[in-house]
Coordinates of C-alpha atoms in Angstrom, one line a residue:
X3 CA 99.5 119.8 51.4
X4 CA 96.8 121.4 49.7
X5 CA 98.2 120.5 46.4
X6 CA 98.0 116.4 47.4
X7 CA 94.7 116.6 48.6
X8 CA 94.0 118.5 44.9
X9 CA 95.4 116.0 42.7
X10 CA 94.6 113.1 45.2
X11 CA 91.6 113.0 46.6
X12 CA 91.6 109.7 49.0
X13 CA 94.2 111.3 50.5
X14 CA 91.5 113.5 52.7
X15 CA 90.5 110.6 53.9
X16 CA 94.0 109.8 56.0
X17 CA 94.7 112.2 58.7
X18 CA 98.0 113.4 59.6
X19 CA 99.9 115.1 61.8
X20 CA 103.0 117.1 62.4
X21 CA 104.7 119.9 64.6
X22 CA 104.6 123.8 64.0
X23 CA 108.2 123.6 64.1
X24 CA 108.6 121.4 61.3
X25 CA 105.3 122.5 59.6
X26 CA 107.0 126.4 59.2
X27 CA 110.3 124.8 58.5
X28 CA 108.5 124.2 55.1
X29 CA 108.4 127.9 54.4
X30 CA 111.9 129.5 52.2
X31 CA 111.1 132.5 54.6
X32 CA 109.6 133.2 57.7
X33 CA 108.4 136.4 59.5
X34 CA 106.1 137.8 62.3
X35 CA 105.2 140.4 64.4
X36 CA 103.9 140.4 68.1
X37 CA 103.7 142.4 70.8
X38 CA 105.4 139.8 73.3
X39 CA 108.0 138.1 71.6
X40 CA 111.1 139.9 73.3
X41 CA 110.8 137.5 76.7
X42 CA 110.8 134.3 74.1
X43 CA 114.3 135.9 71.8
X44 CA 115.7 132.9 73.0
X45 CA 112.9 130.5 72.2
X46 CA 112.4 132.4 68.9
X47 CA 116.4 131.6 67.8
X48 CA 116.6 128.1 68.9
X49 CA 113.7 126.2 67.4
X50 CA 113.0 128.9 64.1
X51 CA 116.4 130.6 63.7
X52 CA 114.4 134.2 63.6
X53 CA 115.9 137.4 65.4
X54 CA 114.1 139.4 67.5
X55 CA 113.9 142.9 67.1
X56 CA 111.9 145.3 68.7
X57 CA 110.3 148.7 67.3
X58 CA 109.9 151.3 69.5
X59 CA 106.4 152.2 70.4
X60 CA 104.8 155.2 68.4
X61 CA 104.1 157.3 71.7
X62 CA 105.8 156.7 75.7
X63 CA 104.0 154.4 77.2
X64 CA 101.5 155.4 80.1
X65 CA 100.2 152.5 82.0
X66 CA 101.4 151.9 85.8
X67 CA 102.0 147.9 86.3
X68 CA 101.4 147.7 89.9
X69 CA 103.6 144.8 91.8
X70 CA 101.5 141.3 92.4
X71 CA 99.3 141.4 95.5
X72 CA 99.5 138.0 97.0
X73 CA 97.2 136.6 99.3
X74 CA 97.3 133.0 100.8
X75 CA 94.4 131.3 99.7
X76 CA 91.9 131.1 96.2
X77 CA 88.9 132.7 98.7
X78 CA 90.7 135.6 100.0
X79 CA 92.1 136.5 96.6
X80 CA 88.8 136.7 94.6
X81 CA 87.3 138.0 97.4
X82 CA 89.7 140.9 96.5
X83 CA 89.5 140.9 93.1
X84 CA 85.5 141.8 93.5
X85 CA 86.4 144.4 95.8
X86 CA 88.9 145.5 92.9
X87 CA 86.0 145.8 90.3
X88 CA 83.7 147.1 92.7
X89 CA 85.6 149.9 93.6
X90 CA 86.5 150.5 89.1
X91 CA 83.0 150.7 88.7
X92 CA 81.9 153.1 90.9
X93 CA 84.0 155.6 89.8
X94 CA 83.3 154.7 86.2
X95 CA 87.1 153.1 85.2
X96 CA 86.5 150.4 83.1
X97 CA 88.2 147.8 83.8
X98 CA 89.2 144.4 81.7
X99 CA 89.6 141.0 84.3
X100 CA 91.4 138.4 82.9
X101 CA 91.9 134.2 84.0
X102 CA 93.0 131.7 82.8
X103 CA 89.5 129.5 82.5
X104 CA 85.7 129.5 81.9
X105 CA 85.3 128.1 85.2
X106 CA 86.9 130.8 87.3
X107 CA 85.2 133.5 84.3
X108 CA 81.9 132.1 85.5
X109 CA 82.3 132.0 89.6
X110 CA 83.8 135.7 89.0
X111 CA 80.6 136.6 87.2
X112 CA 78.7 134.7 90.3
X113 CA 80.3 136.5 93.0
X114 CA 79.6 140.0 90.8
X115 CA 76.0 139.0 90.2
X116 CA 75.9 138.5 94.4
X117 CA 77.2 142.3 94.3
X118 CA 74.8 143.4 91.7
X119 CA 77.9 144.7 89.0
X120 CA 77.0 144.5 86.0
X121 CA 79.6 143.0 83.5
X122 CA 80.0 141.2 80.3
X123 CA 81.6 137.8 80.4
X124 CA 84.0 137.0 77.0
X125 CA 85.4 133.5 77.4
X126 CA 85.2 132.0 73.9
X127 CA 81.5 130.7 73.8
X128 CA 80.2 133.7 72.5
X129 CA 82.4 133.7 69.1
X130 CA 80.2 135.7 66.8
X131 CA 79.6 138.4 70.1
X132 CA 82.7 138.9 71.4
X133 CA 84.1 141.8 68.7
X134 CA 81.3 143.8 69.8
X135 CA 81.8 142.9 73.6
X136 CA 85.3 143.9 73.6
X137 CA 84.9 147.1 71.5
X138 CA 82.1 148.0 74.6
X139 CA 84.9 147.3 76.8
X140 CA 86.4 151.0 77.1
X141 CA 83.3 152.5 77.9
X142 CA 82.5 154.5 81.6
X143 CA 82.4 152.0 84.3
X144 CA 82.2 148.8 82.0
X145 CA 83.1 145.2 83.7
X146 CA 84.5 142.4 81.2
X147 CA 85.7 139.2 82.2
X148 CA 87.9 137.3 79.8
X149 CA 89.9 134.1 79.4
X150 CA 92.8 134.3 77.8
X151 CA 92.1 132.7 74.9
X152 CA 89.2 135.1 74.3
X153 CA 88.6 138.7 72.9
X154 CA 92.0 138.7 70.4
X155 CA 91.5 141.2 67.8
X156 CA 89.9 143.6 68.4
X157 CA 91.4 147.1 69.6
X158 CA 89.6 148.6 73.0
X159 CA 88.7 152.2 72.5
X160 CA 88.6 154.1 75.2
X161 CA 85.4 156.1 75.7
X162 CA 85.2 160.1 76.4
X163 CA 86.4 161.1 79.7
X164 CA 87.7 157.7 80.5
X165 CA 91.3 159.1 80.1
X166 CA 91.1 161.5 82.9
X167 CA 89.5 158.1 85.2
X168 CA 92.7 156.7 84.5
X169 CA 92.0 154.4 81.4
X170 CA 91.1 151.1 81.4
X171 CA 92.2 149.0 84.3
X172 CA 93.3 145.5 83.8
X173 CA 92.7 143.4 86.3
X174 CA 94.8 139.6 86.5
X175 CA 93.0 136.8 89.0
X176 CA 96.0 134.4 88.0
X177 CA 99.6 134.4 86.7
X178 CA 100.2 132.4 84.0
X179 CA 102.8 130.2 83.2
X180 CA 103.8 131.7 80.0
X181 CA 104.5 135.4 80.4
X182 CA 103.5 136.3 77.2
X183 CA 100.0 135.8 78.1
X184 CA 100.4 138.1 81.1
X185 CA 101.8 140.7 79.2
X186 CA 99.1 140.3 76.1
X187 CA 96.3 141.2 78.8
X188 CA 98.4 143.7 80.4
X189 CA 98.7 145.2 76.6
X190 CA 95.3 145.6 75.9
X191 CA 95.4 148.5 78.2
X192 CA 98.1 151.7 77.5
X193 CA 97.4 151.6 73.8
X194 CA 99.0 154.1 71.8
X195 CA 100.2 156.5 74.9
X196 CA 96.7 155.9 76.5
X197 CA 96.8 156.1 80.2
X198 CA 96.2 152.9 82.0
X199 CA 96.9 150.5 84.8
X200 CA 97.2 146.6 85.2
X201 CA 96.8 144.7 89.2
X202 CA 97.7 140.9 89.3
X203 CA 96.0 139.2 91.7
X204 CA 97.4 135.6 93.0
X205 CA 97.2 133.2 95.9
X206 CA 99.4 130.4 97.2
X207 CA 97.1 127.9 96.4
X208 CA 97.7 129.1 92.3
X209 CA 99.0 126.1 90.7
X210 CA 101.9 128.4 89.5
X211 CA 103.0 129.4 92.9
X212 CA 102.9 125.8 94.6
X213 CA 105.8 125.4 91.6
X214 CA 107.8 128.5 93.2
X215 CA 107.6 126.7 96.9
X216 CA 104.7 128.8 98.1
X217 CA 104.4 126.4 101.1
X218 CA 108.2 128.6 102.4
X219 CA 106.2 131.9 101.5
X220 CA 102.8 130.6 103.4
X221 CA 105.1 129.8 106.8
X222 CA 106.3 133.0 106.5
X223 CA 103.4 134.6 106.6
X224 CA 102.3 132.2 109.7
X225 CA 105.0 133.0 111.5
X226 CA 104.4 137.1 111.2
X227 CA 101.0 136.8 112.3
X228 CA 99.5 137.2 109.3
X229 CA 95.3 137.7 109.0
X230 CA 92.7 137.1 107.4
X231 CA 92.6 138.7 103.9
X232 CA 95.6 140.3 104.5
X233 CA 98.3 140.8 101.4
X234 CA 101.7 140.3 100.6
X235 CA 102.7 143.1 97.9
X236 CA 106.5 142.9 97.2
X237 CA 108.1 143.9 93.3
X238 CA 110.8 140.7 93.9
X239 CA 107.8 138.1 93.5
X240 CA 106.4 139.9 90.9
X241 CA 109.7 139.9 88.8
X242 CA 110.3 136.1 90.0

């Protein structure tokens, strides 16, 4: 493509289109690396014709990846992911909070400002900022809210003592319906045998969950009495 626009000008002035699919299908060979590719082998085989293969990690990994907590509505659940960061940054754990939008980044920052916890917000406005957020991110009881698409990049250093806190604690307010994104923000913590933990946070009222038939879960919960801000932990819904 470059080489028409070269010899051709006008060309630049047409635009174009055309799928990744087909665009890479243009290459004689194709490779990659990624951290999350195992879950889409599948995906990977069908449309590129590209094995996966996966390289065992340098050193064990460390981090705990607690089962979703599941509450029934939006309110209750950020209501609990505050407490969550509250309770981080008192005993200095840094912790890393990811969504999946620059409008839940910026009510979580609200409802911290309300709190008085101070945190950096990452969600793809601040471009030319966000390497040095992100490197910050490791450091005794700092907050940092991210979107997904934010923050990629750059390695988070854990600062001294932060190890024996626990490491850095990622923190999800949503499940995503790709898992690869999930498991990208759970991966930013754990690096290289680093301790660490991760905490997904959801609610039935998540658009993912009304597409697993969270109305059955939320009649369930009804019909054992359940309470105000009270949670549903169970590993079968996390895996599901």
């Amino acid at each position: 493509c470059e080489k028409l626009v070269v010899f051709c000008p006008k060309l630049a002035d047409f635009k174009a289109t055309i799928t990744i699919q087909n665009y890479f299908r243009m290459y004689d060979k194709l490779s990659g690396m990624t951290g999350t590719a195992e879950t889409e082998a599948e995906e990977f085989g069908t449309i590129y014709n590209l094995d996966v293969i996966v390289i065992p990690t340098h050193r064990a990994l460390a981090r705990k990846d607690n089962n979703d907590l599941i509450y029934k509505t939006k309110r209750e659940k950020y209501n609990a992911v505050v407490e969550e960061i509250e309770s981080c940054h008192q005993k200095g754990q840094p912790s890393l909070v990811g969504t999946i939008s620059v409008e839940a980044s910026e009510l979580l920052s609200r409802m911290l400002k309300r709190k008085g916890v101070p945190h950096n917000v990452l969600n793809a406005k601040q471009h030319k900022s966000e390497a040095d957020i992100v490197a910050r991110a490791g450091q005794k009881g700092a907050v940092t809210i991210a979107t997904n698409m934010a923050g990629r990049g750059t390695d988070i250093k854990l600062g001294d003592g932060m190890k024996e806190l626990g490491g850095l604690h990622i923190i999800g307010t949503e499940r995503h319906e790709s898992r690869r994104i999930d498991l990208q923000l759970r991966g930013r913590s754990g690096r290289q045998g680093d301790p660490g933990s991760s905490q997904f946070f959801v609610s039935l009222e998540d658009n993912l969950m009304r597409l697993f038939g969270s109305e059955r879960i939320a009649s369930l919960m009804d019909r054992m009495g359940h309470k105000e801000g009270e949670v549903i932990q169970h590993g079968m819904v996390s895996k599901s």
